[in-house]
Amino acid sequence: MKFIENFQPQLTIASPGRINLIGEHTDYNLGYVLPTAIANKIVFKLAKNNSKSQCNVYSVGYEGFSFDLNAVCKSASEWENYVLGVLSEILKLTNKVEGFDCIIESNLPLGAGLSSSAAMECGMAFGLNELFDLGLSKNTIVALSQRAEHNYVGTQCGIMDQFASVMSKEGHVILLDCKSLDYRHIPLDLQPYKIIMMNTKVSHNLATSAYNTRKRECEEGLTIIKTKWPKINSLRDVTLDMIEDAKDKLTQTVYNRCCYIINENNRVLEMAKALSEKKLKTVGKLLYEAHKGLSERYEVSCVESDFLVDFSKNYDGVLGARQVGGGFGGCVLHIVHENIATKYKQDCIEAYKKKFNLDLEVFEVKPTGGTHII
Ligand code: GLA
């Protein structure tokens, strides 16, 4: 693309990926989550190009593409839809955007459960907001980025990823209530333990049907619960007793999904308490329970993630482990004592290679701040 040669960015934005300590698939059930941004990020370099409506976007490692602001529509290429979806939502809110050039560069693994999609959407929205002085609040950036994912990418995702990407604070996790959007930053002090992520390299694709199917199954459960308790509007307000009461009207699958969500919601609140009291054993126990739920009741794990979690259970110095994100692979989070971290990583890499003939990608993460100007 021609503009790349002498490109002089006016603005550079860092948009981070995220981990989620606990609270998986609870966001679209309007429950609680406990995520934080991490240092792995997508960087956007942006400049106005003095045209009224011509936009050029180039992503290092991908092709570039151009579009006209007067003709924004879905593309056959998935990554282009992250950009176009955000533009489509922003253009509904303002007419202040004009032609721009953008170079995107990422060190955030794609499809690894670290929310590269939200990082793309929020970084683009945040950057355009700054470049054209659109006056959008952070909450608006989060919400429009989520709508971009729904309308252009096709995943009926909850609010967690976009919220974490924009609102995170260094050294903290966010306890977010996905119903009210009230949130609280909680210090994440796991000393002497570290958070080690292991990318299974088994790729999931959230746009495929499995994620949306889980959401529909939860809605099916809710519809049945509502026949007896009409005032309930989300699984977040359903108790295990209510599910037991309705059990004979639910399919086994829907029953399992609902039980998982209710238990997982409770685990988020228990985790927040355990962190503030620094009860690290409880932190680890909750992670293992969450993974068991993801694997057996919600059925979004895979043999590779289960293997890593099981491997960790026999290893002294590992507090807990579980798969993070939408599921079906991606990354497994481990909380590991600093004294054994190096050996543990090496042993996992070897065991995983032997079992699956795949190269595990291993890296440490720390809670960092949300989307910002560099
Ligand atoms: C994906 C979605 C989120 C959330 C997680 C599972 O990352 O984008 O909204 O539902 O899966 O917790």
Coordinates of C-alpha atoms and ligand atoms in Angstrom, one line a residue:
M1 CA 0.0 0.0 0.0
K2 CA 1.4 3.3 -1.0
F3 CA 0.9 5.3 2.2
I4 CA 3.1 3.0 4.2
E5 CA 6.4 4.2 2.6
N6 CA 6.4 7.7 4.2
F7 CA 3.9 7.2 6.9
Q8 CA 4.1 9.8 9.7
P9 CA 1.6 8.8 12.5
Q10 CA -0.1 11.5 14.4
L11 CA -1.2 9.2 17.1
T12 CA -0.2 5.8 18.5
I13 CA -2.5 3.6 20.5
A14 CA -1.8 0.5 22.6
S15 CA -4.8 -1.9 22.9
P16 CA -4.2 -4.8 25.2
G17 CA -5.4 -8.4 25.3
R18 CA -6.8 -9.8 28.5
I19 CA -6.9 -12.8 30.8
N20 CA -9.8 -13.6 32.9
L21 CA -9.0 -15.0 36.4
I22 CA -12.4 -16.6 36.7
G23 CA -16.0 -16.1 35.5
E24 CA -16.2 -17.7 32.1
H25 CA -19.4 -17.4 30.0
T26 CA -21.0 -15.5 32.8
D27 CA -20.9 -12.1 31.1
Y28 CA -23.7 -12.8 28.6
N29 CA -25.8 -14.3 31.5
L30 CA -25.4 -10.9 33.2
G31 CA -23.2 -12.3 36.0
Y32 CA -19.8 -11.4 37.3
V33 CA -16.3 -11.7 35.8
L34 CA -12.8 -11.0 37.0
P35 CA -10.5 -10.1 34.1
T36 CA -7.5 -7.8 33.6
A37 CA -5.6 -6.5 30.6
I38 CA -2.1 -7.9 29.9
A39 CA 1.1 -6.5 28.3
N40 CA 0.5 -8.4 25.0
K41 CA -1.2 -5.8 22.8
I42 CA -2.2 -4.5 19.4
V43 CA -0.6 -1.2 18.4
F44 CA -2.4 1.3 16.1
K45 CA -0.5 4.1 14.3
L46 CA -3.0 6.6 12.9
A47 CA -3.0 9.8 10.8
K48 CA -5.6 11.8 9.0
N49 CA -4.9 11.7 5.2
N50 CA -6.7 14.9 4.2
S51 CA -9.4 13.1 2.2
K52 CA -13.1 13.3 3.0
S53 CA -13.8 9.6 3.2
Q54 CA -10.9 7.4 1.9
C55 CA -9.4 5.1 4.5
N56 CA -6.4 2.8 4.3
V57 CA -5.6 0.1 6.8
Y58 CA -2.6 -2.1 6.8
S59 CA -1.9 -4.8 9.3
V60 CA 1.7 -6.1 9.5
G61 CA 1.6 -9.8 8.5
Y62 CA -1.7 -9.4 6.7
E63 CA -2.8 -7.7 3.5
G64 CA -3.9 -4.1 3.7
F65 CA -7.3 -2.9 2.6
S66 CA -9.0 0.4 1.6
F67 CA -12.6 1.5 2.0
D68 CA -14.8 4.6 1.6
L69 CA -16.6 5.9 4.7
N70 CA -19.7 6.3 2.5
A71 CA -19.8 2.6 1.6
V72 CA -18.9 0.7 4.8
C73 CA -20.1 -2.8 4.6
K74 CA -19.2 -6.4 5.7
S75 CA -16.1 -8.0 4.1
A76 CA -15.5 -11.6 3.4
S77 CA -12.3 -11.3 5.4
E78 CA -12.8 -11.7 9.1
W79 CA -10.1 -9.4 10.4
E80 CA -11.3 -6.6 8.1
N81 CA -14.7 -6.9 9.8
Y82 CA -13.2 -5.9 13.2
V83 CA -12.2 -2.5 11.6
L84 CA -15.3 -2.1 9.5
G85 CA -17.7 -3.1 12.3
V86 CA -16.3 -0.4 14.5
L87 CA -16.5 2.2 11.7
S88 CA -20.1 1.2 11.0
E89 CA -21.0 1.7 14.7
I90 CA -19.1 5.0 15.0
L91 CA -20.8 6.4 11.9
K92 CA -24.2 5.8 13.5
L93 CA -23.1 8.1 16.4
T94 CA -21.2 10.9 14.6
N95 CA -20.3 12.4 11.3
K96 CA -17.0 13.8 12.4
V97 CA -14.8 10.9 11.0
E98 CA -12.9 11.7 7.8
G99 CA -10.3 9.8 5.8
F100 CA -7.4 8.3 7.7
D101 CA -4.5 5.9 7.3
C102 CA -3.6 3.2 9.9
I103 CA -0.9 0.7 10.5
I104 CA -1.7 -2.1 12.9
E105 CA 0.9 -4.3 14.5
S106 CA 0.3 -7.0 17.1
N107 CA 2.1 -9.3 19.6
L108 CA -1.1 -10.8 20.8
P109 CA -1.6 -14.4 19.7
L110 CA -4.8 -14.7 17.7
G111 CA -7.6 -17.1 18.7
A112 CA -5.8 -17.9 21.9
G113 CA -8.5 -16.9 24.3
L114 CA -6.7 -13.6 25.0
S115 CA -9.3 -11.5 23.3
S116 CA -7.5 -10.2 20.3
S117 CA -10.9 -9.4 18.8
A118 CA -11.8 -6.9 21.5
A119 CA -8.3 -5.4 21.4
M120 CA -8.8 -4.8 17.7
E121 CA -12.2 -3.2 18.1
C122 CA -11.4 -1.1 21.2
G123 CA -8.1 0.1 19.8
M124 CA -9.7 1.2 16.6
A125 CA -12.5 2.9 18.4
F126 CA -10.2 4.5 20.9
G127 CA -7.9 5.7 18.2
L128 CA -10.6 7.3 16.0
N129 CA -12.1 8.9 19.1
E130 CA -8.8 10.7 19.8
L131 CA -7.8 11.4 16.1
F132 CA -11.1 13.1 15.3
D133 CA -12.0 14.3 18.7
L134 CA -15.3 12.5 18.7
G135 CA -16.0 13.0 22.5
L136 CA -17.0 9.4 23.0
S137 CA -16.8 8.2 26.7
K138 CA -14.9 5.0 27.6
N139 CA -18.3 3.3 28.2
T140 CA -19.5 4.2 24.8
I141 CA -16.2 2.8 23.2
V142 CA -16.8 -0.5 25.1
A143 CA -20.4 -0.7 24.1
L144 CA -19.9 0.1 20.4
S145 CA -17.0 -2.3 20.2
Q146 CA -19.2 -5.1 21.5
R147 CA -21.9 -4.2 18.9
A148 CA -19.3 -4.3 16.2
E149 CA -18.5 -7.9 17.2
H150 CA -22.2 -8.8 17.2
N151 CA -23.1 -7.1 13.9
Y152 CA -20.0 -7.6 11.8
V153 CA -18.1 -10.6 13.2
G154 CA -21.2 -12.5 14.3
T155 CA -20.3 -13.6 17.8
Q156 CA -23.0 -12.8 20.3
C157 CA -20.3 -12.1 22.9
G158 CA -20.8 -10.5 26.3
I159 CA -19.2 -7.3 27.5
M160 CA -16.2 -8.7 29.4
D161 CA -13.5 -8.5 26.8
Q162 CA -14.2 -5.0 25.6
F163 CA -14.6 -3.8 29.1
A164 CA -11.3 -5.4 30.3
S165 CA -9.4 -4.1 27.3
V166 CA -10.4 -0.5 28.0
M167 CA -11.0 -0.2 31.8
S168 CA -8.2 -2.3 33.3
K169 CA -5.7 -0.9 35.9
E170 CA -2.1 -2.0 36.4
G171 CA -1.7 -4.5 39.2
H172 CA -5.5 -5.2 39.5
V173 CA -8.3 -7.4 38.3
I174 CA -11.7 -5.9 37.6
L175 CA -14.7 -7.3 39.5
L176 CA -17.4 -6.4 36.9
D177 CA -21.1 -6.9 37.4
C178 CA -22.2 -7.4 33.8
K179 CA -25.8 -6.5 34.7
S180 CA -25.3 -3.0 36.2
L181 CA -21.8 -2.5 34.7
D182 CA -20.7 -1.5 38.2
Y183 CA -17.1 -2.4 38.8
R184 CA -14.3 -2.4 41.3
H185 CA -10.5 -2.8 40.8
I186 CA -9.1 -5.5 43.2
P187 CA -5.4 -5.7 43.8
L188 CA -4.0 -8.9 42.4
D189 CA -1.2 -9.9 44.8
L190 CA -0.3 -13.6 44.3
Q191 CA 3.3 -13.3 45.6
P192 CA 5.3 -15.6 45.5
Y193 CA 3.3 -17.1 42.7
K194 CA 3.3 -16.0 39.0
I195 CA 0.6 -16.3 36.3
I196 CA 1.9 -18.4 33.5
M197 CA -0.1 -18.7 30.3
M198 CA 0.3 -21.7 28.0
N199 CA -1.1 -21.4 24.5
T200 CA -2.2 -24.9 23.5
K201 CA -2.1 -23.7 19.8
V202 CA -5.4 -25.4 19.4
S203 CA -7.3 -22.6 17.7
H204 CA -10.9 -21.8 18.5
N205 CA -13.1 -19.7 16.3
L206 CA -15.7 -17.8 18.3
A207 CA -17.5 -16.9 15.2
T208 CA -18.3 -20.6 14.7
S209 CA -21.6 -21.8 16.1
A210 CA -20.5 -23.3 19.4
Y211 CA -20.3 -20.1 21.4
N212 CA -23.7 -18.9 20.1
T213 CA -25.1 -22.3 20.8
R214 CA -24.1 -22.1 24.5
K215 CA -25.7 -18.7 24.7
R216 CA -28.9 -20.1 23.2
E217 CA -28.9 -23.0 25.6
C218 CA -28.7 -20.6 28.6
E219 CA -31.6 -18.6 27.1
E220 CA -33.6 -21.8 26.8
G221 CA -33.0 -22.6 30.5
L222 CA -34.0 -19.1 31.4
T223 CA -37.3 -19.2 29.4
I224 CA -38.3 -22.4 31.3
I225 CA -37.4 -20.8 34.7
K226 CA -39.4 -17.8 33.8
T227 CA -42.6 -19.8 33.4
K228 CA -42.6 -20.2 37.2
W229 CA -40.6 -17.1 38.2
P230 CA -41.6 -14.5 35.5
K231 CA -39.6 -11.6 37.2
I232 CA -36.3 -13.3 36.6
N233 CA -34.4 -11.8 33.7
S234 CA -31.1 -13.6 33.6
L235 CA -29.4 -16.8 34.9
R236 CA -27.5 -14.5 37.2
D237 CA -30.6 -14.3 39.4
V238 CA -31.4 -18.0 39.3
T239 CA -30.4 -20.2 42.2
L240 CA -29.5 -23.9 42.2
D241 CA -32.7 -24.7 44.1
M242 CA -34.7 -23.1 41.2
I243 CA -32.8 -25.2 38.7
E244 CA -33.5 -28.4 40.7
D245 CA -37.1 -27.4 40.9
A246 CA -37.3 -27.1 37.1
K247 CA -35.0 -30.1 36.4
D248 CA -37.7 -32.3 34.8
K249 CA -38.6 -29.6 32.3
L250 CA -34.9 -29.0 31.2
T251 CA -32.9 -31.2 28.9
Q252 CA -29.8 -32.7 30.5
T253 CA -27.7 -30.4 28.4
V254 CA -29.6 -27.2 29.4
Y255 CA -29.6 -28.3 33.0
N256 CA -25.8 -28.8 32.9
R257 CA -25.2 -25.4 31.3
C258 CA -27.4 -23.6 33.9
C259 CA -25.7 -25.3 36.8
Y260 CA -22.3 -24.4 35.5
I261 CA -23.3 -20.7 35.1
I262 CA -24.8 -20.4 38.6
N263 CA -21.7 -22.1 40.2
E264 CA -19.3 -20.1 38.2
N265 CA -21.0 -16.8 39.3
N266 CA -20.6 -17.9 42.9
R267 CA -17.0 -18.7 42.3
V268 CA -16.2 -15.2 41.0
L269 CA -17.5 -13.7 44.2
E270 CA -15.6 -16.3 46.3
M271 CA -12.5 -15.6 44.3
A272 CA -12.8 -11.8 44.9
K273 CA -13.0 -12.5 48.6
A274 CA -10.1 -15.0 48.6
L275 CA -7.9 -12.4 46.8
S276 CA -8.7 -9.6 49.2
E277 CA -7.9 -12.0 52.1
K278 CA -4.9 -13.4 50.3
K279 CA -6.2 -17.0 50.7
L280 CA -4.1 -18.4 47.9
K281 CA -5.1 -22.1 48.4
T282 CA -8.7 -21.1 47.9
V283 CA -7.7 -19.2 44.7
G284 CA -6.1 -22.4 43.3
K285 CA -9.0 -24.6 44.3
L286 CA -11.5 -22.3 42.6
L287 CA -9.5 -22.4 39.4
Y288 CA -9.6 -26.2 39.3
E289 CA -13.3 -26.2 40.1
A290 CA -14.0 -23.7 37.3
H291 CA -12.1 -25.8 34.8
K292 CA -14.0 -29.0 35.8
G293 CA -17.2 -27.0 35.2
L294 CA -16.0 -25.8 31.8
S295 CA -15.0 -29.2 30.8
E296 CA -17.8 -31.4 32.1
R297 CA -20.9 -29.2 32.4
Y298 CA -20.3 -26.4 29.9
E299 CA -18.3 -28.7 27.5
V300 CA -16.1 -25.9 26.1
S301 CA -12.7 -27.5 26.9
C302 CA -10.7 -29.9 24.7
V303 CA -8.3 -32.7 25.3
E304 CA -5.2 -30.4 25.0
S305 CA -6.5 -28.0 27.7
D306 CA -7.6 -30.9 30.0
F307 CA -4.2 -32.5 29.6
L308 CA -2.4 -29.3 30.8
V309 CA -4.7 -28.8 33.7
D310 CA -4.4 -32.5 34.8
F311 CA -0.6 -32.3 34.4
S312 CA -0.5 -29.4 36.8
K313 CA -2.4 -31.2 39.5
N314 CA 0.5 -33.6 40.1
Y315 CA 3.0 -30.9 40.4
D316 CA 4.1 -29.4 43.7
G317 CA 4.1 -25.6 43.6
V318 CA 1.2 -25.2 41.2
L319 CA -1.8 -23.6 42.9
G320 CA -4.3 -24.1 40.2
A321 CA -5.0 -24.0 36.5
R322 CA -7.8 -23.5 34.0
Q323 CA -8.6 -22.7 30.4
V324 CA -9.4 -19.1 29.7
G325 CA -11.7 -17.4 27.2
G326 CA -14.4 -18.6 24.9
G327 CA -13.0 -22.2 24.9
F328 CA -12.1 -25.1 22.7
G329 CA -8.4 -24.5 23.2
G330 CA -6.6 -21.2 23.4
C331 CA -4.6 -20.5 26.6
V332 CA -4.5 -22.3 29.9
L333 CA -3.7 -20.1 32.9
H334 CA -1.5 -21.5 35.6
I335 CA -0.6 -20.1 39.0
V336 CA 2.9 -21.3 39.7
H337 CA 5.3 -20.7 42.6
E338 CA 8.3 -18.6 41.4
N339 CA 10.8 -21.2 42.7
I340 CA 9.6 -23.9 40.3
A341 CA 8.3 -21.8 37.4
T342 CA 11.3 -22.4 35.1
K343 CA 11.3 -26.1 35.6
Y344 CA 7.6 -26.4 35.4
K345 CA 7.4 -24.5 32.1
Q346 CA 10.1 -26.8 30.6
D347 CA 8.4 -30.0 31.8
C348 CA 5.0 -28.8 30.4
I349 CA 6.6 -28.0 27.0
E350 CA 8.2 -31.5 26.9
A351 CA 5.1 -33.4 28.1
Y352 CA 2.9 -31.5 25.6
K353 CA 5.2 -32.1 22.7
K354 CA 5.4 -35.8 23.5
K355 CA 1.6 -36.1 23.8
F356 CA 0.4 -33.9 20.9
N357 CA 3.5 -33.2 18.9
L358 CA 2.7 -29.5 19.3
D359 CA 5.0 -26.7 20.5
L360 CA 3.5 -25.1 23.6
E361 CA 3.9 -21.3 23.7
V362 CA 4.6 -20.2 27.3
F363 CA 4.6 -16.7 28.8
E364 CA 4.2 -14.9 32.1
V365 CA 1.6 -12.2 32.4
K366 CA 0.9 -9.4 34.8
P367 CA -2.1 -7.2 35.2
T368 CA -1.7 -4.0 33.2
G369 CA -3.6 -0.8 32.3
G370 CA -6.3 -0.6 29.6
T371 CA -6.2 1.0 26.1
H372 CA -4.0 4.1 26.0
I373 CA -2.1 6.6 23.9
I374 CA 1.7 5.8 23.7
Ligands
GLA1 C1 -15.3 -14.7 24.8 C2 -16.4 -13.6 24.7 C3 -16.6 -13.0 26.1 C4 -16.9 -14.1 27.1 C5 -15.8 -15.2 27.0 C6 -16.2 -16.4 27.9 O1 -14.1 -14.2 25.1 O2 -16.0 -12.5 23.9 O3 -17.7 -12.1 26.0 O4 -18.2 -14.6 27.0 O5 -15.7 -15.7 25.7 O6 -16.2 -16.1 29.2

